[in-house]
Short mmCIF file of C-alpha atoms in Angstrom, two decimals:
data_model
loop_
_atom_site.label_atom_id
_atom_site.label_comp_id
_atom_site.label_asym_id
_atom_site.label_seq_id
_atom_site.Cartn_x
_atom_site.Cartn_y
_atom_site.Cartn_z
CA MET A 1 3.74 -26.43 -14.94
CA ALA A 2 7.05 -27.24 -12.97
CA ASP A 3 8.90 -24.95 -15.77
CA HIS A 4 7.52 -22.26 -13.93
CA ARG A 5 9.39 -19.21 -11.08
CA VAL A 6 7.54 -18.33 -8.66
CA LEU A 7 8.91 -15.61 -6.37
CA ILE A 8 6.53 -15.60 -2.42
CA ILE A 9 7.22 -12.22 -1.29
CA TYR A 10 5.45 -12.18 2.23
CA LYS A 11 5.37 -10.13 5.75
CA LYS A 12 6.06 -10.59 9.27
CA THR A 13 3.12 -9.88 11.07
CA PRO A 14 3.23 -7.47 14.46
CA PHE A 15 3.38 -10.30 17.00
CA GLN A 16 5.98 -11.71 15.01
CA ILE A 17 8.26 -8.41 15.16
CA HIS A 18 7.35 -7.25 18.66
CA VAL A 19 7.06 -10.26 20.42
CA VAL A 20 9.03 -12.87 18.98
CA GLU A 21 12.04 -11.17 17.47
CA ARG A 22 12.15 -7.77 19.59
CA LYS A 23 10.63 -9.13 22.77
CA ASP A 24 8.64 -5.96 23.64
CA PRO A 25 8.54 -6.44 27.82
CA ARG A 26 5.15 -4.48 27.76
CA LEU A 27 3.65 -6.65 25.26
CA ARG A 28 5.15 -9.99 26.53
CA ARG A 29 3.90 -9.38 30.06
CA LEU A 30 0.20 -8.60 28.43
CA ARG A 31 0.78 -12.20 26.97
CA ARG A 32 1.51 -14.13 30.26
CA GLU A 33 -1.70 -11.97 31.76
CA ARG A 34 -3.49 -13.33 28.58
CA HIS A 35 -4.70 -9.87 27.64
CA PRO A 36 -7.51 -9.98 24.96
CA PHE A 37 -4.76 -7.54 22.69
CA VAL A 38 -1.86 -10.03 22.70
CA LEU A 39 -3.94 -12.68 22.47
CA LYS A 40 -5.49 -11.42 19.34
CA MET A 41 -2.09 -10.81 17.88
CA GLU A 42 -1.31 -13.91 18.37
CA ARG A 43 -4.47 -15.62 16.49
CA ALA A 44 -3.29 -13.13 13.48
CA ASP A 45 0.36 -14.25 13.64
CA ARG A 46 -0.99 -18.13 13.76
CA GLU A 47 -3.42 -17.62 10.46
CA HIS A 48 -0.79 -15.77 8.81
CA ARG A 49 1.84 -18.53 9.32
CA ARG A 50 -0.88 -21.39 8.76
CA THR A 51 -1.39 -19.79 5.31
CA LEU A 52 2.35 -19.27 4.24
CA GLU A 53 3.06 -22.75 5.32
CA GLU A 54 0.13 -23.90 2.95
CA VAL A 55 1.14 -21.54 0.02
CA GLU A 56 4.54 -23.40 0.29
CA LYS A 57 3.20 -26.99 0.38
CA LEU A 58 0.83 -26.21 -2.64
CA LEU A 59 3.97 -25.14 -4.87
CA GLU A 60 6.16 -27.76 -3.84
CA LYS A 61 2.80 -30.54 -4.33
CA GLU A 62 2.63 -28.68 -7.80
CA GLY A 63 6.57 -29.35 -8.31
CA LEU A 64 7.22 -25.40 -8.85
CA HIS A 65 10.55 -23.91 -7.96
CA TYR A 66 10.01 -20.71 -5.69
CA ARG A 67 12.09 -18.69 -3.67
CA LEU A 68 10.51 -16.77 -0.38
CA LEU A 69 11.72 -13.37 0.15
CA TYR A 70 10.49 -11.37 3.53
CA ARG A 71 8.82 -7.80 1.90
CA THR A 72 11.64 -5.67 2.41
CA GLU A 73 14.18 -7.43 0.67
CA PHE A 74 12.11 -7.68 -2.79
CA ALA A 75 13.87 -5.43 -5.27
CA ALA A 76 13.52 -6.72 -8.64
CA GLU A 77 10.97 -8.97 -10.50
CA GLU A 78 13.22 -10.71 -13.12
CA GLY A 79 13.36 -14.16 -13.20
CA TYR A 80 10.13 -14.91 -11.98
CA ASP A 81 7.22 -16.14 -14.02
CA LEU A 82 4.46 -14.95 -11.48
CA ILE A 83 5.02 -13.46 -8.14
CA VAL A 84 2.57 -14.31 -4.83
CA THR A 85 2.27 -11.70 -2.30
CA VAL A 86 1.58 -13.62 0.88
CA GLY A 87 -0.18 -10.93 3.83
CA GLY A 88 -2.65 -7.95 3.34
CA ASP A 89 -2.56 -4.90 1.12
CA GLY A 90 0.25 -3.72 2.56
CA THR A 91 2.39 -6.30 1.38
CA LEU A 92 1.48 -6.15 -2.21
CA LEU A 93 1.88 -2.17 -2.16
CA LEU A 94 5.20 -2.80 -1.11
CA ALA A 95 6.12 -5.34 -3.34
CA SER A 96 4.49 -2.98 -6.29
CA HIS A 97 6.88 -0.70 -6.32
CA HIS A 98 9.80 -3.52 -7.98
CA ILE A 99 6.66 -4.86 -10.07
CA ARG A 100 6.03 -3.82 -13.83
CA ARG A 101 4.97 -6.98 -15.76
CA LYS A 102 5.24 -9.96 -14.29
CA PRO A 103 1.20 -11.36 -12.76
CA VAL A 104 0.36 -11.10 -9.36
CA ILE A 105 -1.83 -13.39 -6.83
CA ALA A 106 -2.11 -11.53 -3.84
CA VAL A 107 -2.97 -13.69 -1.05
CA ASN A 108 -4.96 -12.23 2.12
CA SER A 109 -3.22 -14.24 4.76
CA ALA A 110 -5.16 -13.38 7.81
CA ARG A 111 -8.68 -11.86 9.05
CA GLU A 112 -6.85 -9.05 10.56
CA SER A 113 -5.58 -8.23 7.49
CA VAL A 114 -6.95 -5.51 5.15
CA GLY A 115 -7.16 -7.46 1.67
CA PHE A 116 -9.14 -5.04 -0.52
CA LEU A 117 -6.70 -5.53 -3.30
CA CYS A 118 -6.19 -9.16 -2.50
CA GLY A 119 -7.11 -11.83 -4.99
CA THR A 120 -7.30 -14.83 -2.48
CA ASP A 121 -7.24 -16.06 0.84
CA ARG A 122 -5.53 -19.58 1.62
CA ARG A 123 -8.80 -21.46 1.17
CA GLY A 124 -9.03 -20.25 -2.64
CA PHE A 125 -5.50 -20.22 -3.33
CA PRO A 126 -5.20 -23.90 -4.69
CA ALA A 127 -8.12 -22.92 -7.41
CA LEU A 128 -6.66 -19.55 -8.56
CA LEU A 129 -3.11 -20.86 -8.77
CA ARG A 130 -3.89 -23.67 -11.37
CA LYS A 131 -5.59 -21.68 -13.42
CA ALA A 132 -2.91 -19.12 -13.41
CA LEU A 133 -0.45 -21.84 -14.44
CA ASP A 134 -2.96 -23.01 -17.27
CA GLY A 135 -3.45 -19.03 -18.27
CA LYS A 136 -6.91 -18.97 -17.33
CA ALA A 137 -7.02 -17.17 -14.05
CA PRO A 138 -9.35 -14.04 -14.17
CA SER A 139 -7.21 -10.70 -14.18
CA THR A 140 -7.59 -6.76 -13.18
CA ARG A 141 -5.64 -4.52 -14.61
CA LEU A 142 -4.57 -1.59 -12.34
CA HIS A 143 -3.55 1.35 -13.61
CA ARG A 144 -0.58 3.65 -11.29
CA LEU A 145 0.71 6.88 -11.01
CA ARG A 146 3.77 9.05 -12.34
CA VAL A 147 5.03 11.37 -9.63
CA ARG A 148 7.87 14.27 -9.95
CA VAL A 149 9.90 16.04 -7.50
CA GLY A 150 11.40 18.89 -8.83
CA GLY A 151 10.86 17.79 -12.04
CA ARG A 152 12.34 14.21 -11.77
CA ALA A 153 10.51 11.47 -11.97
CA LEU A 154 10.07 9.05 -9.46
CA SER A 155 11.09 5.45 -10.51
CA ILE A 156 8.10 3.89 -7.59
CA PRO A 157 5.06 3.77 -9.87
CA VAL A 158 1.97 4.63 -7.34
CA LEU A 159 -0.36 1.78 -7.18
CA ASN A 160 -2.61 3.71 -4.48
CA GLU A 161 -1.56 6.88 -3.28
CA VAL A 162 0.19 10.19 -2.34
CA LEU A 163 0.29 12.06 0.20
CA PHE A 164 1.50 15.47 0.39
CA THR A 165 1.45 17.09 3.25
CA ASN A 166 3.82 18.93 6.06
CA PRO A 167 6.09 16.17 8.18
CA ASN A 168 4.77 17.46 11.34
CA PRO A 169 1.08 16.07 11.93
CA ALA A 170 -0.26 18.95 13.78
CA ALA A 171 1.37 21.44 11.49
CA THR A 172 -0.14 23.24 8.63
CA SER A 173 0.45 22.50 5.12
CA ARG A 174 0.95 25.29 3.05
CA TYR A 175 1.07 24.76 -1.03
CA ARG A 176 -0.43 26.07 -4.61
CA ILE A 177 -2.52 23.82 -6.23
CA ARG A 178 -3.04 23.94 -9.64
CA VAL A 179 -5.74 21.23 -11.73
CA GLY A 180 -6.56 22.40 -15.49
CA GLY A 181 -6.50 25.68 -15.59
CA LYS A 182 -7.30 26.68 -12.18
CA GLU A 183 -4.70 27.77 -9.36
CA GLU A 184 -5.03 28.63 -5.60
CA GLU A 185 -3.25 28.44 -2.50
CA HIS A 186 -4.05 26.83 0.60
CA LYS A 187 -3.82 25.78 4.01
CA SER A 188 -5.04 22.46 4.96
CA SER A 189 -3.68 19.35 6.45
CA GLY A 190 -2.59 18.19 2.64
CA VAL A 191 -3.54 16.79 -0.13
CA TYR A 192 -4.21 12.88 -1.36
CA VAL A 193 -3.59 12.49 -5.29
CA CYS A 194 -4.86 8.53 -5.76
CA THR A 195 -5.52 6.07 -8.56
CA ALA A 196 -8.89 4.54 -8.56
CA ALA A 197 -7.46 1.53 -6.74
CA GLY A 198 -6.80 4.24 -3.81
CA SER A 199 -9.92 5.41 -3.76
CA THR A 200 -11.35 2.79 -1.18
CA GLY A 201 -9.36 3.58 1.84
CA ALA A 202 -8.25 7.14 3.26
CA VAL A 203 -9.32 9.09 0.47
CA LYS A 204 -12.54 7.47 0.82
CA SER A 205 -12.19 8.42 4.76
CA ALA A 206 -11.22 11.91 3.71
CA GLY A 207 -14.89 12.83 1.57
CA GLY A 208 -13.14 11.54 -1.98
CA ARG A 209 -15.61 9.04 -4.43
CA VAL A 210 -14.92 5.19 -4.82
CA LEU A 211 -13.95 4.85 -8.51
CA PRO A 212 -14.26 1.37 -10.37
CA LEU A 213 -11.35 -0.25 -9.86
CA GLY A 214 -10.19 -0.48 -13.45
CA SER A 215 -10.96 3.30 -14.08
CA ARG A 216 -7.55 5.06 -15.52
CA LYS A 217 -8.60 8.29 -14.11
CA PHE A 218 -7.35 9.38 -10.51
CA GLN A 219 -8.86 11.48 -7.92
CA TYR A 220 -7.17 14.75 -5.44
CA VAL A 221 -8.99 15.85 -2.15
CA VAL A 222 -7.70 18.47 0.00
CA ARG A 223 -7.39 17.19 4.00
CA GLU A 224 -8.96 19.82 6.29
CA PRO A 225 -8.80 22.55 4.42
CA TYR A 226 -8.85 25.97 6.35
CA LEU A 227 -11.15 28.26 4.49
CA GLU A 228 -10.71 32.04 4.94
CA ARG A 229 -14.33 34.08 4.49
CA GLU A 230 -13.17 36.17 1.93
CA ARG A 231 -11.54 33.43 0.04
CA ARG A 232 -13.95 29.92 -0.51
CA GLY A 233 -11.61 27.33 -2.24
CA ARG A 234 -12.81 26.05 -5.69
CA ILE A 235 -10.03 23.18 -5.80
CA GLN A 236 -10.66 21.21 -2.62
CA GLN A 237 -12.07 17.89 -4.48
CA GLY A 238 -11.93 16.79 -8.03
CA ILE A 239 -11.99 13.43 -10.10
CA VAL A 240 -9.18 14.06 -13.13
CA ASN A 241 -8.55 12.19 -16.86
CA PRO A 242 -5.19 10.30 -17.21
CA ASP A 243 -4.01 12.97 -19.80
CA ARG A 244 -3.90 15.94 -16.98
CA THR A 245 -2.08 16.66 -13.95
CA VAL A 246 -1.94 17.93 -10.63
CA ARG A 247 0.91 20.41 -9.98
CA LEU A 248 1.45 21.61 -6.30
CA VAL A 249 4.21 23.79 -5.04
CA SER A 250 5.23 24.16 -1.19
CA LYS A 251 5.42 26.88 0.94
CA MET A 252 6.70 25.24 3.38
CA ARG A 253 10.01 25.22 4.66
CA HIS A 254 9.95 21.50 4.86
CA GLY A 255 7.33 19.28 2.67
CA LYS A 256 6.97 15.26 2.35
CA ILE A 257 5.00 13.23 0.10
CA TYR A 258 4.02 9.74 1.38
CA ILE A 259 3.76 6.73 -1.23
CA ASP A 260 1.38 4.37 -0.83
CA GLY A 261 1.50 4.52 3.27
CA PRO A 262 4.11 5.49 5.57
CA HIS A 263 7.44 3.50 4.60
CA PHE A 264 8.22 5.17 1.02
CA PHE A 265 8.66 9.18 1.16
CA ARG A 266 10.47 12.20 -0.64
CA GLU A 267 11.30 15.11 0.74
CA VAL A 268 9.67 18.28 -1.23
CA PRO A 269 11.87 21.12 -1.58
#
């Protein structure tokens, strides 16, 4: 086991960032007043820290070589045999942009974290780690999307979803959409295109269908379409086979795509 090289990718909680590091005066005042909102943040922070400590202690106990990286510092999987993310789905999604082949154990670090894609928590981590090191852990292969902007492929593989939209959330997104042999011009709040793994979050809330986690199919959902009386859109939602494409042509002065949440985006010409 000692020959395995492990990388731990961790998040910082909102409490750590805003109260401890940035010393937000309003939150620090609310903490002194023991406001329930800040107390809840602090409890989640303690639980997250405990999870991270227990993950490190177990690796040390097993005699494993490991490195600890904050999630924004991670840029390459080379040099590691196993990657462990400690946080929630957001931490796994950020890490996934730099992972191609290496196995990942995603540990949900606190009950406040959204952890649909996480395989375990701190209680289940010891047993799952030993199975992984012995090559006996159950695994799920997740299929991802490839995105092209202006004919050029992005290097980041999409694990959850892409949101194509106007940068201003109060403004209308204008575009042409083509799926298969159908094409329409739309006004809406934007378009989601998601993998099976991404079908349980924002896309589901927008009216999409939940796909089996291992499915290679993907899905598109138009958000809040503006439907004119004389023209009822047909391309509003659908399941697409992996050999097909969804093509969007911007009709806006400025457009953006957001990949796997708010942290990574690209301008659309």
